[in-house]
CSV table of C-alpha atoms in Angstrom, one decimal:
chain,number,residue,atom,x,y,z
A,1,MET,CA,27.3,59.4,6.4
A,2,THR,CA,25.0,60.7,9.1
A,3,PHE,CA,26.1,63.3,11.7
A,4,GLN,CA,24.3,63.8,14.9
A,5,ASN,CA,23.2,67.4,15.5
A,6,ARG,CA,24.8,69.1,18.5
A,7,THR,CA,22.7,70.8,21.1
A,8,LYS,CA,23.4,73.7,23.4
A,9,ASP,CA,23.5,71.1,26.3
A,10,ASP,CA,26.3,69.3,24.4
A,11,ASP,CA,28.3,72.5,24.0
A,12,ASP,CA,27.7,73.3,27.7
A,13,ASP,CA,29.0,69.8,28.7
A,14,ASP,CA,32.1,70.4,26.6
A,15,ASP,CA,32.7,73.7,28.2
A,16,ASP,CA,32.3,72.1,31.7
A,17,ASP,CA,34.9,69.4,30.7
A,18,GLU,CA,37.2,72.0,29.4
A,19,ASN,CA,36.9,74.1,32.5
A,20,ASN,CA,37.4,71.1,34.8
A,21,LYS,CA,40.5,70.2,32.9
A,22,ASN,CA,41.9,73.7,33.1
A,23,GLU,CA,41.1,73.9,36.8
A,24,GLU,CA,42.9,70.5,37.3
A,25,TYR,CA,45.9,71.7,35.4
A,26,SER,CA,46.1,74.9,37.4
A,27,LYS,CA,45.7,73.1,40.7
A,28,ALA,CA,48.5,70.6,39.7
A,29,ALA,CA,50.8,73.5,38.7
A,30,LEU,CA,50.1,75.2,42.0
A,31,THR,CA,50.7,72.2,44.2
A,32,ALA,CA,53.8,71.4,42.3
A,33,ARG,CA,55.1,74.9,43.1
A,34,LEU,CA,54.0,74.5,46.8
A,35,SER,CA,55.9,71.2,47.0
A,36,ASN,CA,59.0,72.8,45.5
A,37,TYR,CA,58.8,75.8,47.9
A,38,CYS,CA,59.4,73.3,50.8
A,39,TYR,CA,63.1,73.1,49.6
A,40,LYS,CA,63.6,76.9,49.6
A,41,ASN,CA,64.8,79.3,52.3
A,42,ASN,CA,62.5,82.2,51.3
A,43,LEU,CA,59.4,80.2,51.9
A,44,LYS,CA,57.2,83.0,53.3
A,45,GLU,CA,58.0,85.3,50.4
A,46,LEU,CA,57.3,82.6,47.8
A,47,LEU,CA,54.0,81.7,49.5
A,48,GLU,CA,52.9,85.3,49.5
A,49,SER,CA,53.6,85.5,45.8
A,50,ASP,CA,51.0,82.8,45.2
A,51,GLY,CA,48.4,84.4,47.6
A,52,TYR,CA,49.2,82.2,50.6
A,53,SER,CA,49.9,83.0,54.2
A,54,LEU,CA,52.2,80.8,56.3
A,55,VAL,CA,50.3,79.3,59.3
A,56,TYR,CA,52.8,76.8,60.6
A,57,GLU,CA,56.3,75.5,59.9
A,58,LYS,CA,58.5,72.8,61.4
A,59,TYR,CA,61.8,71.1,60.7
A,60,THR,CA,62.1,67.5,62.0
A,61,SER,CA,65.3,65.5,61.9
A,62,VAL,CA,64.4,64.1,58.5
A,63,THR,CA,62.0,66.5,56.8
A,64,ARG,CA,60.3,69.9,56.8
A,65,VAL,CA,56.5,70.5,56.9
A,66,TYR,CA,54.5,73.7,56.6
A,67,ILE,CA,50.9,74.7,56.5
A,68,ALA,CA,49.6,77.6,54.5
A,69,ASP,CA,46.1,79.2,53.8
A,70,ARG,CA,44.7,81.0,50.8
A,71,LYS,CA,41.3,82.6,50.1
A,72,ILE,CA,39.4,80.7,47.4
A,73,GLY,CA,36.0,82.4,47.7
A,74,PHE,CA,33.5,84.3,49.9
A,75,ASP,CA,30.5,83.1,51.8
A,76,GLU,CA,27.8,85.7,51.2
A,77,MET,CA,25.5,84.2,53.9
A,78,LYS,CA,28.1,84.2,56.6
A,79,LYS,CA,30.0,87.2,55.2
A,80,GLU,CA,33.4,85.5,55.6
A,81,ASP,CA,36.1,84.3,53.4
A,82,ILE,CA,36.3,80.7,52.2
A,83,VAL,CA,39.8,79.3,52.8
A,84,GLU,CA,41.7,76.4,51.5
A,85,ARG,CA,44.4,75.0,53.9
A,86,THR,CA,47.4,73.2,52.4
A,87,ILE,CA,49.8,70.9,54.2
A,88,VAL,CA,53.1,70.3,52.5
A,89,ALA,CA,56.0,67.9,53.3
A,90,ARG,CA,59.5,68.0,51.9
A,91,GLY,CA,61.3,65.3,50.1
A,92,ALA,CA,64.7,63.9,51.1
A,93,VAL,CA,67.6,66.4,51.3
A,94,TRP,CA,71.1,64.9,51.3
A,95,GLY,CA,73.2,68.0,51.0
A,96,ASP,CA,74.5,70.4,53.6
A,97,ASP,CA,71.2,71.0,55.3
A,98,GLN,CA,71.9,71.5,59.0
A,99,ASN,CA,68.4,70.4,59.9
A,100,VAL,CA,68.7,66.9,58.4
A,101,ASP,CA,70.1,63.9,60.2
A,102,ARG,CA,71.2,62.1,57.1
A,103,ILE,CA,72.0,58.8,58.9
A,104,ARG,CA,68.5,58.7,60.4
A,105,LEU,CA,66.9,59.7,57.1
A,106,SER,CA,68.7,56.9,55.4
A,107,ASN,CA,67.7,54.4,58.1
A,108,GLN,CA,64.0,55.5,57.9
A,109,ILE,CA,63.9,55.1,54.1
A,110,SER,CA,65.4,51.6,54.4
A,111,LYS,CA,62.6,50.5,56.7
A,112,VAL,CA,60.6,49.3,53.7
A,113,TRP,CA,58.6,46.4,55.4
A,114,PRO,CA,55.0,47.4,56.0
A,115,THR,CA,53.4,48.4,59.3
A,116,GLN,CA,49.6,48.6,59.8
A,117,VAL,CA,48.5,52.1,58.9
A,118,HIS,CA,45.8,52.1,61.6
A,119,PRO,CA,44.3,49.4,64.0
A,120,ASP,CA,41.6,47.3,62.4
A,121,VAL,CA,42.3,48.7,58.9
A,122,PRO,CA,43.7,46.1,56.5
A,123,VAL,CA,46.2,48.4,54.9
A,124,GLY,CA,50.0,48.3,55.3
A,125,CYS,CA,52.3,51.3,54.8
A,126,HIS,CA,56.0,51.9,54.6
A,127,THR,CA,57.3,51.7,58.2
A,128,GLY,CA,59.9,54.4,57.8
A,129,VAL,CA,57.5,56.9,56.3
A,130,TYR,CA,55.0,56.0,59.0
A,131,GLU,CA,57.5,56.8,61.7
A,132,MET,CA,58.7,60.0,60.0
A,133,THR,CA,55.1,61.2,59.8
A,134,GLU,CA,54.4,60.2,63.4
A,135,GLU,CA,57.2,62.5,64.6
A,136,PHE,CA,55.1,65.6,63.9
A,137,PHE,CA,51.5,64.5,63.4
A,138,ASN,CA,50.2,65.3,66.9
A,139,GLU,CA,51.7,68.8,66.6
A,140,ILE,CA,49.8,69.6,63.4
A,141,THR,CA,46.6,67.8,64.4
A,142,PRO,CA,45.0,71.1,65.7
A,143,TYR,CA,45.4,72.6,62.3
A,144,ILE,CA,43.5,69.7,60.7
A,145,LYS,CA,40.7,69.3,63.2
A,146,GLY,CA,40.5,71.4,66.3
A,147,PRO,CA,40.6,75.0,67.6
A,148,ASP,CA,43.1,76.1,65.0
A,149,VAL,CA,40.7,75.2,62.1
A,150,GLY,CA,38.2,78.0,61.7
A,151,GLU,CA,34.8,77.8,60.2
A,152,GLU,CA,36.3,79.5,57.1
A,153,VAL,CA,38.5,76.5,56.2
A,154,LYS,CA,36.4,74.5,53.7
A,155,LYS,CA,39.1,72.5,51.9
A,156,LEU,CA,42.2,70.5,52.9
A,157,THR,CA,45.0,69.8,50.4
A,158,PHE,CA,48.0,67.7,51.0
A,159,CYS,CA,51.0,67.7,48.7
A,160,GLY,CA,54.7,67.0,48.4
A,161,HIS,CA,57.5,65.9,46.1
A,162,SER,CA,59.3,62.6,46.4
A,163,LEU,CA,59.3,61.4,50.0
A,164,GLY,CA,57.2,64.5,50.8
A,165,GLY,CA,54.4,63.2,48.7
A,166,SER,CA,54.5,59.8,50.4
A,167,ILE,CA,54.3,61.6,53.8
A,168,ALA,CA,51.3,63.7,52.4
A,169,MET,CA,49.5,60.4,51.6
A,170,ILE,CA,49.9,59.1,55.1
A,171,LEU,CA,48.7,62.5,56.5
A,172,ALA,CA,45.6,62.3,54.4
A,173,ALA,CA,45.0,58.7,55.5
A,174,TRP,CA,45.3,59.6,59.2
A,175,THR,CA,43.1,62.6,58.7
A,176,LYS,CA,40.4,60.1,57.9
A,177,LEU,CA,41.3,57.3,60.2
A,178,ARG,CA,42.7,59.0,63.3
A,179,LEU,CA,40.8,62.3,63.3
A,180,ASP,CA,37.6,61.1,61.7
A,181,VAL,CA,37.4,64.2,59.4
A,182,ASP,CA,34.6,64.1,56.8
A,183,CYS,CA,37.0,64.0,53.8
A,184,VAL,CA,34.2,64.6,51.3
A,185,LYS,CA,32.8,67.6,53.1
A,186,MET,CA,36.3,69.0,53.6
A,187,LYS,CA,37.2,68.2,49.9
A,188,VAL,CA,40.4,66.4,51.0
A,189,ASN,CA,42.8,66.0,48.1
A,190,VAL,CA,46.4,64.8,47.7
A,191,HIS,CA,48.8,65.7,45.0
A,192,THR,CA,52.2,63.9,44.8
A,193,TYR,CA,55.1,64.4,42.4
A,194,GLY,CA,57.6,61.7,41.8
A,195,SER,CA,56.6,60.0,45.1
A,196,PRO,CA,57.0,56.3,45.9
A,197,ASN,CA,53.7,54.5,46.7
A,198,VAL,CA,53.6,53.5,50.3
A,199,LEU,CA,50.3,51.8,50.8
A,200,ALA,CA,49.0,48.3,50.1
A,201,LEU,CA,46.1,46.0,51.1
A,202,ASP,CA,47.1,43.6,53.8
A,203,MET,CA,45.8,40.4,52.3
A,204,SER,CA,46.8,38.2,55.2
A,205,LEU,CA,44.8,40.4,57.6
A,206,LEU,CA,41.8,40.4,55.2
A,207,ASN,CA,41.9,36.7,55.0
A,208,LYS,CA,42.0,36.4,58.8
A,209,MET,CA,39.1,38.9,59.1
A,210,GLU,CA,37.0,36.9,56.6
A,211,LYS,CA,37.5,33.7,58.6
A,212,GLU,CA,36.9,35.3,62.1
A,213,GLU,CA,34.2,37.8,61.2
A,214,LYS,CA,32.1,35.8,58.8
A,215,GLU,CA,28.8,37.6,59.6
A,216,THR,CA,30.2,41.1,59.7
A,217,PHE,CA,32.9,40.9,57.1
A,218,ARG,CA,32.2,43.4,54.4
A,219,GLY,CA,34.2,41.9,51.6
A,220,TYR,CA,37.5,42.7,50.0
A,221,PRO,CA,38.1,46.4,49.3
A,222,LYS,CA,39.0,47.4,45.8
A,223,SER,CA,42.2,49.1,46.9
A,224,ALA,CA,44.1,50.5,49.8
A,225,LEU,CA,42.4,53.8,49.5
A,226,ASP,CA,39.0,52.1,49.5
A,227,ALA,CA,39.9,50.2,52.7
A,228,ILE,CA,40.9,53.5,54.3
A,229,GLY,CA,37.6,55.1,53.2
A,230,LEU,CA,38.9,57.5,50.6
A,231,GLU,CA,37.9,57.8,47.0
A,232,GLU,CA,40.5,56.9,44.3
A,233,SER,CA,40.1,60.5,43.0
A,234,THR,CA,41.5,61.8,46.4
A,235,LEU,CA,45.0,61.1,45.2
A,236,ARG,CA,46.6,62.3,42.0
A,237,ALA,CA,50.1,60.8,41.7
A,238,HIS,CA,52.1,62.6,39.0
A,239,VAL,CA,55.0,60.6,37.5
A,240,LEU,CA,57.5,61.8,34.9
A,241,SER,CA,58.1,58.9,32.5
A,242,ASN,CA,61.9,58.6,33.2
A,243,ASP,CA,61.7,59.1,36.9
A,244,ILE,CA,62.8,56.0,38.7
A,245,VAL,CA,61.9,57.0,42.2
A,246,PRO,CA,58.0,56.5,41.9
A,247,ARG,CA,58.7,52.9,40.9
A,248,MET,CA,60.4,52.1,44.2
A,249,TRP,CA,58.8,49.2,46.2
A,250,LEU,CA,56.3,48.5,43.3
A,251,SER,CA,56.2,45.6,40.9
A,252,HIS,CA,57.3,48.3,38.4
A,253,ASP,CA,60.6,48.7,40.2
A,254,PRO,CA,63.4,47.9,37.7
A,255,VAL,CA,65.2,46.0,40.5
A,256,PHE,CA,62.2,43.8,41.0
A,257,ASN,CA,61.9,43.2,37.2
A,258,THR,CA,65.5,42.2,37.2
A,259,LEU,CA,64.8,39.7,40.0
A,260,LYS,CA,61.9,38.3,38.0
A,261,SER,CA,64.1,37.9,34.9
A,262,ASN,CA,66.6,35.9,36.9
A,263,GLU,CA,65.9,32.2,37.0
A,264,TRP,CA,66.6,31.9,40.7
A,265,GLY,CA,64.5,34.9,41.5
A,266,ALA,CA,61.6,33.9,39.3
A,267,ASN,CA,61.6,30.4,40.9
A,268,LEU,CA,61.6,31.9,44.4
A,269,LEU,CA,58.6,34.0,43.6
A,270,LYS,CA,56.8,31.1,42.0
A,271,TRP,CA,57.4,28.9,45.0
A,272,LYS,CA,56.0,31.7,47.3
A,273,GLU,CA,52.9,31.9,45.2
A,274,GLU,CA,52.4,28.1,45.2
A,275,THR,CA,53.0,27.9,48.9
A,276,PHE,CA,51.2,31.1,50.3
A,277,GLY,CA,48.9,32.1,47.4
A,278,ARG,CA,49.1,34.9,44.9
A,279,ARG,CA,47.6,37.6,47.1
A,280,GLY,CA,50.2,39.3,49.2
A,281,MET,CA,53.6,40.7,49.1
A,282,LEU,CA,56.5,39.4,46.9
A,283,THR,CA,54.6,37.5,44.2
A,284,MET,CA,55.2,37.6,40.4
A,285,ASP,CA,52.8,40.5,40.2
A,286,ARG,CA,53.5,42.4,43.4
A,287,PHE,CA,56.6,43.6,45.2
A,288,LEU,CA,55.7,45.5,48.4
A,289,TYR,CA,53.3,48.3,47.6
A,290,GLU,CA,50.5,49.1,45.1
A,291,VAL,CA,49.6,52.0,42.8
A,292,SER,CA,47.0,54.1,44.5
A,293,GLY,CA,44.7,56.8,43.2
A,294,TYR,CA,44.8,58.3,39.8
A,295,LEU,CA,48.1,57.9,38.0
A,296,ILE,CA,49.0,61.1,36.1
A,297,PHE,CA,51.7,59.8,33.7
A,298,LEU,CA,53.8,62.6,32.1
A,299,GLU,CA,55.9,62.3,29.0
A,300,LEU,CA,58.2,65.0,27.5
A,301,GLY,CA,58.1,65.3,23.7
A,302,ASN,CA,61.2,65.9,21.6
A,303,ASP,CA,60.3,69.6,21.5
A,304,ASN,CA,60.0,69.7,25.3
A,305,ALA,CA,56.2,69.9,24.9
A,306,ALA,CA,54.6,68.0,27.7
A,307,LYS,CA,52.2,65.3,26.7
A,308,ARG,CA,49.8,64.1,29.5
A,309,ALA,CA,48.0,60.8,29.8
A,310,VAL,CA,45.8,59.9,32.8
A,311,VAL,CA,45.1,56.4,34.0
A,312,LYS,CA,42.0,56.8,36.1
A,313,GLU,CA,41.2,53.3,37.2
A,314,THR,CA,43.5,51.7,39.8
A,315,ALA,CA,42.1,48.3,38.9
A,316,ASN,CA,43.5,48.7,35.4
A,317,LEU,CA,46.8,47.1,36.4
A,318,GLU,CA,47.8,46.1,32.9
A,319,THR,CA,47.8,49.8,31.9
A,320,HIS,CA,49.8,50.7,35.0
A,321,LEU,CA,52.3,48.0,34.3
A,322,GLU,CA,52.6,49.1,30.7
A,323,ARG,CA,53.3,52.7,31.7
A,324,LEU,CA,55.5,52.2,34.7
A,325,THR,CA,57.4,49.0,34.1
A,326,TRP,CA,61.1,49.5,33.5
A,327,GLN,CA,64.1,47.2,33.1
A,328,LEU,CA,67.5,48.3,34.4
A,329,GLU,CA,68.9,48.1,30.9
A,330,ASP,CA,66.2,50.6,29.7
A,331,PHE,CA,68.3,53.4,31.1
A,332,THR,CA,71.7,51.9,31.4
A,333,SER,CA,72.0,50.8,27.8
A,334,GLY,CA,74.2,53.2,25.9
A,335,ALA,CA,75.7,54.6,29.1
A,336,GLN,CA,79.3,53.8,28.0
A,337,ASN,CA,78.9,56.1,25.0
A,338,ASN,CA,76.8,58.6,26.8
A,339,PRO,CA,77.4,58.6,30.6
A,340,LEU,CA,74.7,61.2,31.2
A,341,ARG,CA,72.1,58.7,30.0
A,342,ALA,CA,72.6,56.7,33.2
A,343,LEU,CA,72.0,59.9,35.2
A,344,ALA,CA,68.7,60.8,33.4
A,345,PRO,CA,66.4,59.2,35.9
A,346,ALA,CA,68.0,61.0,38.8
A,347,LEU,CA,67.9,64.3,37.0
A,348,GLU,CA,64.3,63.9,35.9
A,349,HIS,CA,63.3,63.3,39.5
A,350,ASN,CA,64.2,66.9,40.4
A,351,SER,CA,61.3,68.9,41.9
A,352,GLN,CA,61.8,71.8,39.5
A,353,ASN,CA,61.2,69.5,36.5
A,354,TYR,CA,57.7,68.7,37.9
A,355,VAL,CA,57.0,72.4,38.3
A,356,ASP,CA,58.1,73.2,34.8
A,357,VAL,CA,56.0,70.4,33.2
A,358,MET,CA,52.8,71.2,35.2
A,359,GLN,CA,53.1,74.9,34.6
A,360,TYR,CA,53.6,74.2,30.8
A,361,LEU,CA,50.4,72.2,30.8
A,362,ALA,CA,48.4,74.8,32.7
A,363,VAL,CA,49.5,77.7,30.5
A,364,ASN,CA,49.1,75.6,27.3
A,365,ALA,CA,45.5,74.6,28.3
A,366,LEU,CA,44.6,78.3,28.8
A,367,LEU,CA,46.1,79.3,25.4
A,368,VAL,CA,44.2,76.5,23.6
A,369,LYS,CA,41.0,77.6,25.3
A,370,ARG,CA,41.5,81.3,24.2
A,371,LYS,CA,42.1,80.2,20.6
A,372,GLN,CA,38.8,78.4,20.5
């Protein structure tokens, strides 16, 4: 057996990969905490404990959004701090929060049929999330591009748990489409935790564009993010394996799979494909929205150790289906003997669970590195 000799460059590459992984784990743990802080009353105190200063905060009738800055470096040439600005949106709150109009929130979430995310862009997005984001977007625009964004701000991060992550994704899309921010230069990144996907290519509009703009048509984008002008790596969508919420409105939704397993439902979907084609909404392979970005799929081991697998290619739909597909009986079976089993998906969706898992991963990665 022949072994290839390792070089110093090989060791350096391994160190770089390890450092990048540790940095990614740390950033994920941080954004999970920031997303969780959006539910707390002592927001300013919590932010300060992580080295942030609160720049902006607003309650709308359905959510809460805040903006916070932290120093991430120092520019020796300009003799000024380098700052990362983070914009965070809150998930749905159904309890006794006086700032939430629960009827309106419920109505907005139920507006699942897509609306165009931006004129002339062949991407549909969840209408209710679109409207919830629109409610405060103009107010925070100066903090993304304008007089309230100083030269020192060199990085823009968007994050949120559950509905908040869906809002964060729309905010990032509008940062590119409405404000024409150079998202590469500003290192725009989005971290979501247990968030439903709310974007999809609008195939009917793309087909129309292809027919009407033959000479200027640039071809079919690879994904919704590609059509928006964002790299897939912009979005890191974290999903705990038993969390049902991120499956909403996807072909991975257990309700959708139940429909497909029903003879009437399957025949209806097949008829739609035969009549209108396979590309589009409500086919055998697609419900309403699509998986976007990098899927960070998280499983909890029996010893509560977090095991992490990353699906990096959005085009790898088979892997996404394998990881995310659920049937209703997957979590209802055995519920008669153990009623808590049926509650497991709702319990796993809790924001604190994502914080605990991501912090475990970050700390564990550092401990492993120190042992090497």
